[in-house]
Coordinates of C-alpha atoms in Angstrom, one line a residue:
Chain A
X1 CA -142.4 -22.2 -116.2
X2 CA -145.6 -24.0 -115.5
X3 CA -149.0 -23.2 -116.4
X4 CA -149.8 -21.4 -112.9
X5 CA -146.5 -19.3 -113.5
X6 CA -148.1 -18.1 -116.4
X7 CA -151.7 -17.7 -115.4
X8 CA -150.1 -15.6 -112.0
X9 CA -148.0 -13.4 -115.2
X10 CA -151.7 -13.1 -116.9
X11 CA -153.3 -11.9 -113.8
X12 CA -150.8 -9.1 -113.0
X13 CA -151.6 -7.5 -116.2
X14 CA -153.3 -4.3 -115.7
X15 CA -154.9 -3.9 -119.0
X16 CA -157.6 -1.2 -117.8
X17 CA -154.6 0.9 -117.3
X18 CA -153.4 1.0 -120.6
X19 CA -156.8 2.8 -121.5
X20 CA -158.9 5.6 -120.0
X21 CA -162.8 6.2 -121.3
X22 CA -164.0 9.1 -121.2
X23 CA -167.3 7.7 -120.0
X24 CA -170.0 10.5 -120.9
X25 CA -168.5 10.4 -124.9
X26 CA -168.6 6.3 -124.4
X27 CA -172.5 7.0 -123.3
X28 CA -173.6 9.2 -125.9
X29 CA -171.8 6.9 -128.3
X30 CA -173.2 4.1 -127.3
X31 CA -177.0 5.7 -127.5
X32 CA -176.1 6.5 -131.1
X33 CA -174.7 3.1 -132.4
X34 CA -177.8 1.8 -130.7
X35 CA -179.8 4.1 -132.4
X36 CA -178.5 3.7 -135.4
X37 CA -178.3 0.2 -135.9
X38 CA -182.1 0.4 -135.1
X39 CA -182.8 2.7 -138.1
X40 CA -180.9 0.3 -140.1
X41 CA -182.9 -2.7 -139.0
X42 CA -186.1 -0.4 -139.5
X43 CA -185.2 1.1 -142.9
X44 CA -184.1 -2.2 -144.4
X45 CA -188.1 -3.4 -143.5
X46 CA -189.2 -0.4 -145.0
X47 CA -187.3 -0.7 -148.2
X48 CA -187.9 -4.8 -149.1
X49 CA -191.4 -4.9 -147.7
X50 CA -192.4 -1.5 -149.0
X51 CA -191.6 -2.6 -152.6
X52 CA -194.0 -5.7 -152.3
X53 CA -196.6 -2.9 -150.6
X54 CA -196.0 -0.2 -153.1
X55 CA -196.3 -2.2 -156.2
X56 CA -199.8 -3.2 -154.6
X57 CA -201.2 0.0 -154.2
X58 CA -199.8 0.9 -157.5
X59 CA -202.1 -2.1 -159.6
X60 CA -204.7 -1.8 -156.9
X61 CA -205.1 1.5 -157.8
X62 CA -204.7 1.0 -161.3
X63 CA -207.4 -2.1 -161.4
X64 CA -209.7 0.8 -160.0
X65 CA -209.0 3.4 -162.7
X66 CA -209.7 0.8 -165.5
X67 CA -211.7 -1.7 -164.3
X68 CA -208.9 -4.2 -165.4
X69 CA -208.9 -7.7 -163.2
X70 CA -205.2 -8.1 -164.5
X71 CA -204.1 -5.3 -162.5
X72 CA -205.7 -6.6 -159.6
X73 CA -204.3 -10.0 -159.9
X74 CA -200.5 -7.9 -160.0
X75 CA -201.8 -6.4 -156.3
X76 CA -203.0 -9.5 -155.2
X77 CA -199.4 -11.1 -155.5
X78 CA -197.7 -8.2 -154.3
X79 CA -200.0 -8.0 -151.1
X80 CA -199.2 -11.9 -150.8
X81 CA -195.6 -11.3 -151.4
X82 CA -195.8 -8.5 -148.6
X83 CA -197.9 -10.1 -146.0
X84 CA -195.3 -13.7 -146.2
X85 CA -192.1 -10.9 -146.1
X86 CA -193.8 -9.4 -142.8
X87 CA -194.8 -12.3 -141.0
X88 CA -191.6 -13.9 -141.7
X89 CA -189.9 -11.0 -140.0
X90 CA -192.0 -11.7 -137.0
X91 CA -191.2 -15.2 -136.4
X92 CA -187.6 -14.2 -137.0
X93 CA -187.2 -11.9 -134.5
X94 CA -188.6 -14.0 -131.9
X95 CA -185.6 -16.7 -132.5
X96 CA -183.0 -14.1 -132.7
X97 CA -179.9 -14.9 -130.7
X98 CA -179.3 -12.8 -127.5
X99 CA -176.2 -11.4 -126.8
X100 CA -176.3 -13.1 -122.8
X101 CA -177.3 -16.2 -123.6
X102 CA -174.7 -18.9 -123.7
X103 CA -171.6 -19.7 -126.4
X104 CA -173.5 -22.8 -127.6
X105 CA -176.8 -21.2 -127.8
X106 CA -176.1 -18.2 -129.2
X107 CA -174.4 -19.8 -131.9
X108 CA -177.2 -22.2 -132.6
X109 CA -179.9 -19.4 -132.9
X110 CA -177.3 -18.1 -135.4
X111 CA -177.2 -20.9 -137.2
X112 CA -180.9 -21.4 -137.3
X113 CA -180.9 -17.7 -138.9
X114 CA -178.3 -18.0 -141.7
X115 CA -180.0 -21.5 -142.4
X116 CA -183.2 -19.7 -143.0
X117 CA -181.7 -16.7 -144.8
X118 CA -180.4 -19.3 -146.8
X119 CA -183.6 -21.7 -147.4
X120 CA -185.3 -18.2 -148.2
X121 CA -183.1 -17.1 -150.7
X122 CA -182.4 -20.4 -152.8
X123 CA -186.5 -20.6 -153.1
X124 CA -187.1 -16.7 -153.7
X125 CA -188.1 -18.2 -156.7
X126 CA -191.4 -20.1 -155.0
X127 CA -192.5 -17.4 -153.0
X128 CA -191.1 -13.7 -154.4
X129 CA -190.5 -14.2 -158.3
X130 CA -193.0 -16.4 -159.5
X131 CA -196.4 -14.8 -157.8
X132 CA -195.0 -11.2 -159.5
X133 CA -194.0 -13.3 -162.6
X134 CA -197.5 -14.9 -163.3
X135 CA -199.7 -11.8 -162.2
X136 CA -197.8 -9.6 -164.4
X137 CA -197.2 -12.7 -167.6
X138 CA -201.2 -12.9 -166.8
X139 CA -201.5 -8.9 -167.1
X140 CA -198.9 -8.4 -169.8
X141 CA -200.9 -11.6 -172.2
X142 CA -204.2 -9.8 -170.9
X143 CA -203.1 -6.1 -172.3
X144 CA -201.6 -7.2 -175.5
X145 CA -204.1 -10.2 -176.7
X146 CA -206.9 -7.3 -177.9
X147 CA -204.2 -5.9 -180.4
X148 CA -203.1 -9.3 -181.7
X149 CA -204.7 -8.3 -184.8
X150 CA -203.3 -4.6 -185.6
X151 CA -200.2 -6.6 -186.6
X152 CA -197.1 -7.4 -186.2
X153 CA -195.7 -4.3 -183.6
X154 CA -198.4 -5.5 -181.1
X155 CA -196.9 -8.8 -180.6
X156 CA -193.4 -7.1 -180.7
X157 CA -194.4 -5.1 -177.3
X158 CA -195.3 -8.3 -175.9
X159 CA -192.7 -10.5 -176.4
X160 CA -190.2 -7.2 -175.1
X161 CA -191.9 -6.4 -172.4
X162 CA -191.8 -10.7 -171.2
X163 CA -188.1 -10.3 -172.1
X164 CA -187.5 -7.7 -169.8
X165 CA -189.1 -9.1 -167.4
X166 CA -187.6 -12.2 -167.5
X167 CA -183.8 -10.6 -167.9
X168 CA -185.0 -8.8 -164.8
X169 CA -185.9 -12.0 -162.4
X170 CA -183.5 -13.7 -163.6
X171 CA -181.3 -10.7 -162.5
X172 CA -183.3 -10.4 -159.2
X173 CA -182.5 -14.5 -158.9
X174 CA -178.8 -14.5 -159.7
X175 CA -177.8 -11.4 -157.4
X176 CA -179.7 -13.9 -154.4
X177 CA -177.9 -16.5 -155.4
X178 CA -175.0 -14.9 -155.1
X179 CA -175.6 -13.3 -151.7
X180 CA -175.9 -17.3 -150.9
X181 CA -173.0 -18.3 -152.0
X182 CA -170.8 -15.3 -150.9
X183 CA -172.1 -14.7 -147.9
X184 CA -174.1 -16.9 -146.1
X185 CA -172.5 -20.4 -146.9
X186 CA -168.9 -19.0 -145.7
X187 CA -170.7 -17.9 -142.3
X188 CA -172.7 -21.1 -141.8
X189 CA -169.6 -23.3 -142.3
X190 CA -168.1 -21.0 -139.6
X191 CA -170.9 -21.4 -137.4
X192 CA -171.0 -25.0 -138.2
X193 CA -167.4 -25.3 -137.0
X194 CA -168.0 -23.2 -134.4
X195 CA -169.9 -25.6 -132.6
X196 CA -168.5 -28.3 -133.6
X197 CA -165.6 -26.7 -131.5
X198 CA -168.3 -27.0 -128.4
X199 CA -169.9 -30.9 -129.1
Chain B
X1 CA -185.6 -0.5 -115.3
X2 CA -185.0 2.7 -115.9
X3 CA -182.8 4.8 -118.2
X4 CA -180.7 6.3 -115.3
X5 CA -180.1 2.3 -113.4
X6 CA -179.1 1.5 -116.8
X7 CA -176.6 4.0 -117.0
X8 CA -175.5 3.6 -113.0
X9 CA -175.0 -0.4 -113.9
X10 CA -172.7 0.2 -117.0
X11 CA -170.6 3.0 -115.4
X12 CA -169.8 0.9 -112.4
X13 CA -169.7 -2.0 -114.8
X14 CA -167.1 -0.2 -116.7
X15 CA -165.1 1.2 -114.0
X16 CA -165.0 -3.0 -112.3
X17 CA -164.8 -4.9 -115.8
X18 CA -162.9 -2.9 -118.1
X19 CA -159.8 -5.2 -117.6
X20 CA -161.8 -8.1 -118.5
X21 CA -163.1 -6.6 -121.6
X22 CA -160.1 -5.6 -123.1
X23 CA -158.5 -8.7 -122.2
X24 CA -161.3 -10.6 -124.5
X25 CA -160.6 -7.8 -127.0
X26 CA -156.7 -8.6 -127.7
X27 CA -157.4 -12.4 -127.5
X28 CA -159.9 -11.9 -130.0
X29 CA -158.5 -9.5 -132.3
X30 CA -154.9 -8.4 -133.1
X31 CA -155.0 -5.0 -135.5
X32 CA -155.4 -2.0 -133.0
X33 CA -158.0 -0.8 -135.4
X34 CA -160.0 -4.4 -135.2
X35 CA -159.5 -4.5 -131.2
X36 CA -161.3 -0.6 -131.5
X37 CA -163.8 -2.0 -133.5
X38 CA -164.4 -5.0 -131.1
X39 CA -164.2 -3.0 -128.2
X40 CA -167.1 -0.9 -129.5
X41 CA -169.1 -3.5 -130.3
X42 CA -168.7 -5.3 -126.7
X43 CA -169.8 -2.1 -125.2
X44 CA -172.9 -1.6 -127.4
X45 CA -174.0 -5.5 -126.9
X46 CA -173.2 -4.5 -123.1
X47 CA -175.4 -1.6 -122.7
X48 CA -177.9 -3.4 -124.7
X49 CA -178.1 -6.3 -122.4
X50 CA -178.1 -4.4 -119.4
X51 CA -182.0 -4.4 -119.1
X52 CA -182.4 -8.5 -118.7
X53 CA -179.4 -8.5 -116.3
X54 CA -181.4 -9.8 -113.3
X55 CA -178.3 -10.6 -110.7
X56 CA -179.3 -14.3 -111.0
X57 CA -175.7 -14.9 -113.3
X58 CA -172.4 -13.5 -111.8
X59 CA -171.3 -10.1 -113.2
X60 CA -168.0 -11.3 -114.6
X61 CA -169.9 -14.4 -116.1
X62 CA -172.6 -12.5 -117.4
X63 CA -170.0 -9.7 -119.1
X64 CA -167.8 -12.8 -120.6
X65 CA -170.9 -14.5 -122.2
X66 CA -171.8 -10.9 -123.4
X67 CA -168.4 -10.0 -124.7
X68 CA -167.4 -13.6 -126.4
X69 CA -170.7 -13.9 -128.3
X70 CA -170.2 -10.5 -129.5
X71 CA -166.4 -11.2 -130.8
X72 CA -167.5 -14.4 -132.4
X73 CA -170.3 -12.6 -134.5
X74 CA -168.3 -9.8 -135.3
X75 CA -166.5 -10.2 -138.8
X76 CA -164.1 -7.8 -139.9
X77 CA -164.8 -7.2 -143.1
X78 CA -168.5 -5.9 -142.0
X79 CA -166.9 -3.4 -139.5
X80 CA -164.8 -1.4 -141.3
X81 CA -167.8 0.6 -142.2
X82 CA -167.7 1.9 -138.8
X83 CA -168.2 5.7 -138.5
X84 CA -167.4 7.0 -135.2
X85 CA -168.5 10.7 -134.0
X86 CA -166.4 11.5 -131.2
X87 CA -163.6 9.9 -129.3
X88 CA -164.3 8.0 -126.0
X89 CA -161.1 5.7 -125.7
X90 CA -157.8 6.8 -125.3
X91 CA -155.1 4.2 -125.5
X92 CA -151.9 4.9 -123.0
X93 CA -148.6 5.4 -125.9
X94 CA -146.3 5.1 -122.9
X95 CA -143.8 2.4 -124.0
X96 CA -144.8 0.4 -120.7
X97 CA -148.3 0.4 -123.0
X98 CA -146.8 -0.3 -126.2
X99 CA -145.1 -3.8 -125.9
X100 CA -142.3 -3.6 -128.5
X101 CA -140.4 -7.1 -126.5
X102 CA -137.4 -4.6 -126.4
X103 CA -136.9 -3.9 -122.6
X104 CA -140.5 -5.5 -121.4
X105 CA -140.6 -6.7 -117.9
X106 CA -140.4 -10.6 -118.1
X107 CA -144.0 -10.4 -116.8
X108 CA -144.9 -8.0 -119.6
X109 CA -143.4 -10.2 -122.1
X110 CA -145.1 -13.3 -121.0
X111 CA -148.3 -11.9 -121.6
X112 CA -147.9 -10.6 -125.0
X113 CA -146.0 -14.1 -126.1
X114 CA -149.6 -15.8 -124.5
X115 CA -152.0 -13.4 -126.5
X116 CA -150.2 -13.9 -129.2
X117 CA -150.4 -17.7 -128.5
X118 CA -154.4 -17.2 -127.6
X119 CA -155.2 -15.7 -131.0
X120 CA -153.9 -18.8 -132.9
X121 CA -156.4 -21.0 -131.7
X122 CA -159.5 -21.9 -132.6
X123 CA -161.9 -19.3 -131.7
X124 CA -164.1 -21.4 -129.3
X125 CA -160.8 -22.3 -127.2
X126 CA -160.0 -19.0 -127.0
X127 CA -163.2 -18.2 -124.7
X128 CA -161.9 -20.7 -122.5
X129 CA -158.1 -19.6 -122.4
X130 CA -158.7 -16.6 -121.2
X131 CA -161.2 -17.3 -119.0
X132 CA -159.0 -20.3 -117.7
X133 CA -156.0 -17.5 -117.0
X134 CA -158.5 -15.2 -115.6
X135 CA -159.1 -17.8 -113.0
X136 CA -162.6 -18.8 -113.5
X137 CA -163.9 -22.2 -112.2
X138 CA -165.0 -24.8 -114.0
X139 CA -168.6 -24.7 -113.4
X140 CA -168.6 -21.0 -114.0
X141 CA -166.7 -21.6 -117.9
X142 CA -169.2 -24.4 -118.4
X143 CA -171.9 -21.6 -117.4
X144 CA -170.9 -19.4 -120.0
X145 CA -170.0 -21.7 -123.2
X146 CA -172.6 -23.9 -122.3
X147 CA -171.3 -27.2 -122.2
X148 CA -170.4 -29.7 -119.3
X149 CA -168.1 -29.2 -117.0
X150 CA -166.0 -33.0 -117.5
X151 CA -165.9 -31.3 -121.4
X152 CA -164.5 -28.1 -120.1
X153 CA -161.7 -30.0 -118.7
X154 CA -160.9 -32.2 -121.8
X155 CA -161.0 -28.7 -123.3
X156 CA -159.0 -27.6 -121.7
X157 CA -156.0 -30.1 -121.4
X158 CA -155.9 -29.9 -124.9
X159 CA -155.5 -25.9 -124.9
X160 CA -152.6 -26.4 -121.9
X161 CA -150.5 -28.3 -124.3
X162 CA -151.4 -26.0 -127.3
X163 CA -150.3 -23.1 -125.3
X164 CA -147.4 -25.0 -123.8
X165 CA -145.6 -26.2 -127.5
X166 CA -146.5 -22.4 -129.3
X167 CA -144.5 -20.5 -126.0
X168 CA -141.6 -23.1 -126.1
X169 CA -138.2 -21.2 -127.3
X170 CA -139.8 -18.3 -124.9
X171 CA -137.1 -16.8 -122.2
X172 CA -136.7 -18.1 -119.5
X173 CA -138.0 -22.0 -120.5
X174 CA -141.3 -20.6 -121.0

């Protein structure tokens, strides 16, 4: 059998017969999923950018109360932190890949993505842990260095509270890591291959 | 364009190109549950993309470039997580529908033996098995992988004789 045997077999297949849509369900469902997968997109904005905006109206409004500068340095970085998270997102979506474009080029946008994902995670270090870590080290040494002299218990709450800090980021930095290494290195290498399949 | 052309394009789109959706769907996935999964996500990319559909491509190149970018982004893994409301498919159980290569035509056979074949290659050459067995020309594969035609034949050789040695043993000298 040679190869227009078999593409004449292939092209006698009914395959729309095996299934029947009911098309008015299909609709609806598809409205949802869109829907949906919007509200994802939206909510997961929401939750890592609202962080960055929360914790600065948190310090900006406790710099008010107090009249502390350290508080305000804390908003400062979390405003920064925010305002690079947002306009990253905007220059993201501009280069997203698009669902009719062609095999090559939709594989490259993704591969510009996940290479970004990835260059923003392995330095989330430079631009999300270390602003927070200095404004808050800067706070924490601001709040504690008055009660250096009632003793020992002061300089206890100090060196905690830096602790738990740094247990924290280094949490925050290992679970990214991770996410890197998990996730987004296995689906680069497949998008690398990928189009290596098409050069 | 408006919410009711959208709609009129996908129906008719659906009624016209289903075949050719399904067939990307089986070359692309094999668990029935995956191929639902798939066939989902085609159709949501589809609707989406409906809107900067401006009758410059061809419809069937248009709904291939949809439908292969789609089933190389999708992972399994990520899908599973898929809850579904109502049910809008319903697949045919007859056994002319449910291949079992117990009493299948010879025609019937020859395309699950070449599906089967299809989804042991590398993803990119699937794209352009099927659309080579759905007929398309070689400007119109080039078109929708974007690459050059004289590649799309090189391409392709290569996924005749893959094809050819993983159906030998098949009835009939396959």
């Amino acid at each position: 059998m040679n190869f227009e045997d078999l593409q004449k077999a292939w092209q006698s297949q009914d395959a729309g017969a095996q299934v029947t849509i009911n098309a008015d369900i299909l609709l609806k469902e598809v409205r949802r999923n869109q829907q949906q997968f919007r509200a994802t997109i939206f909510w997961r904005d929401v939750r890592e950018v609202g962080v960055a905006f929360l914790l600065t109206l948190f310090f900006l409004h406790q710099g008010m109360r107090h009249h502390d500068w350290a508080d305000y340095l804390v908003a400062f970085a979390g405003f920064g932190v925010g305002t690079f998270m947002v306009l990253d997102r905007l220059l993201q979506r501009r280069k997203q890949p698009v669902s009719n474009d062609s095999l090559k080029a939709c594989i490259e946008s993704s591969l510009l993505q996940v290479n970004h994902q990835i260059w923003l995670l392995k330095n989330i270090f430079w631009w999300y842990l270390l602003p927070f870590a200095a404004a808050l080290g800067i706070s924490i040494c601001y709040s504690t260095w008055p009660a250096r002299n009632s003793g020992f218990p002061a300089v206890i709450v100090g060196v905690i509270s830096a602790l738990f800090l740094a247990l924290l980021y280094w949490g925050i930095y290992w679970l990214n890591q991770c996410a890197v290494r998990r996730a987004l290195d296995p689906r680069r290498q497949e998008l690398e291959t990928l189009l290596a399949g098409l050069e | 364009m408006t919410a009711q052309e959208q709609e009129t394009i996908f129906r008719r789109w659906l009624e016209e190109h289903l075949g050719l959706m399904l067939k990307v769907v089986r070359g692309c996935a094999t668990a029935p549950q995956d191929q639902d999964d798939l066939f989902q996500d085609v159709l949501l990319q589809l609707w989406s993309s409906i809107p900067a559909f401006r009758g410059e491509a061809k419809e069937t190149t248009w709904i291939y470039r949809v439908a292969f970018n789609t089933a190389l982004a999708w992972r399994r893994v990520e899908r599973r997580r898929r809850e579904r409301h109502e049910t809008f498919l319903k697949l045919d159980a007859s056994p002319r529908a449910q291949p079992s290569h117990v009493d299948l035509l010879p025609e019937q056979e020859i395309v699950e033996r070449l599906y089967a074949a299809i989804r042991q290659l590398p993803k990119v050459d699937v794209s352009l098995a099927l659309m080579h067995l759905d007929g398309l020309s070689y400007q119109e594969m080039a078109e929708v992988l974007g690459i050059s035609e004289n590649y799309v034949g090189v391409k392709l050789n290569r996924i005749r004789k893959q094809l050819a040695e993983q159906l030998k043993g098949a009835p009939d000298e396959l």
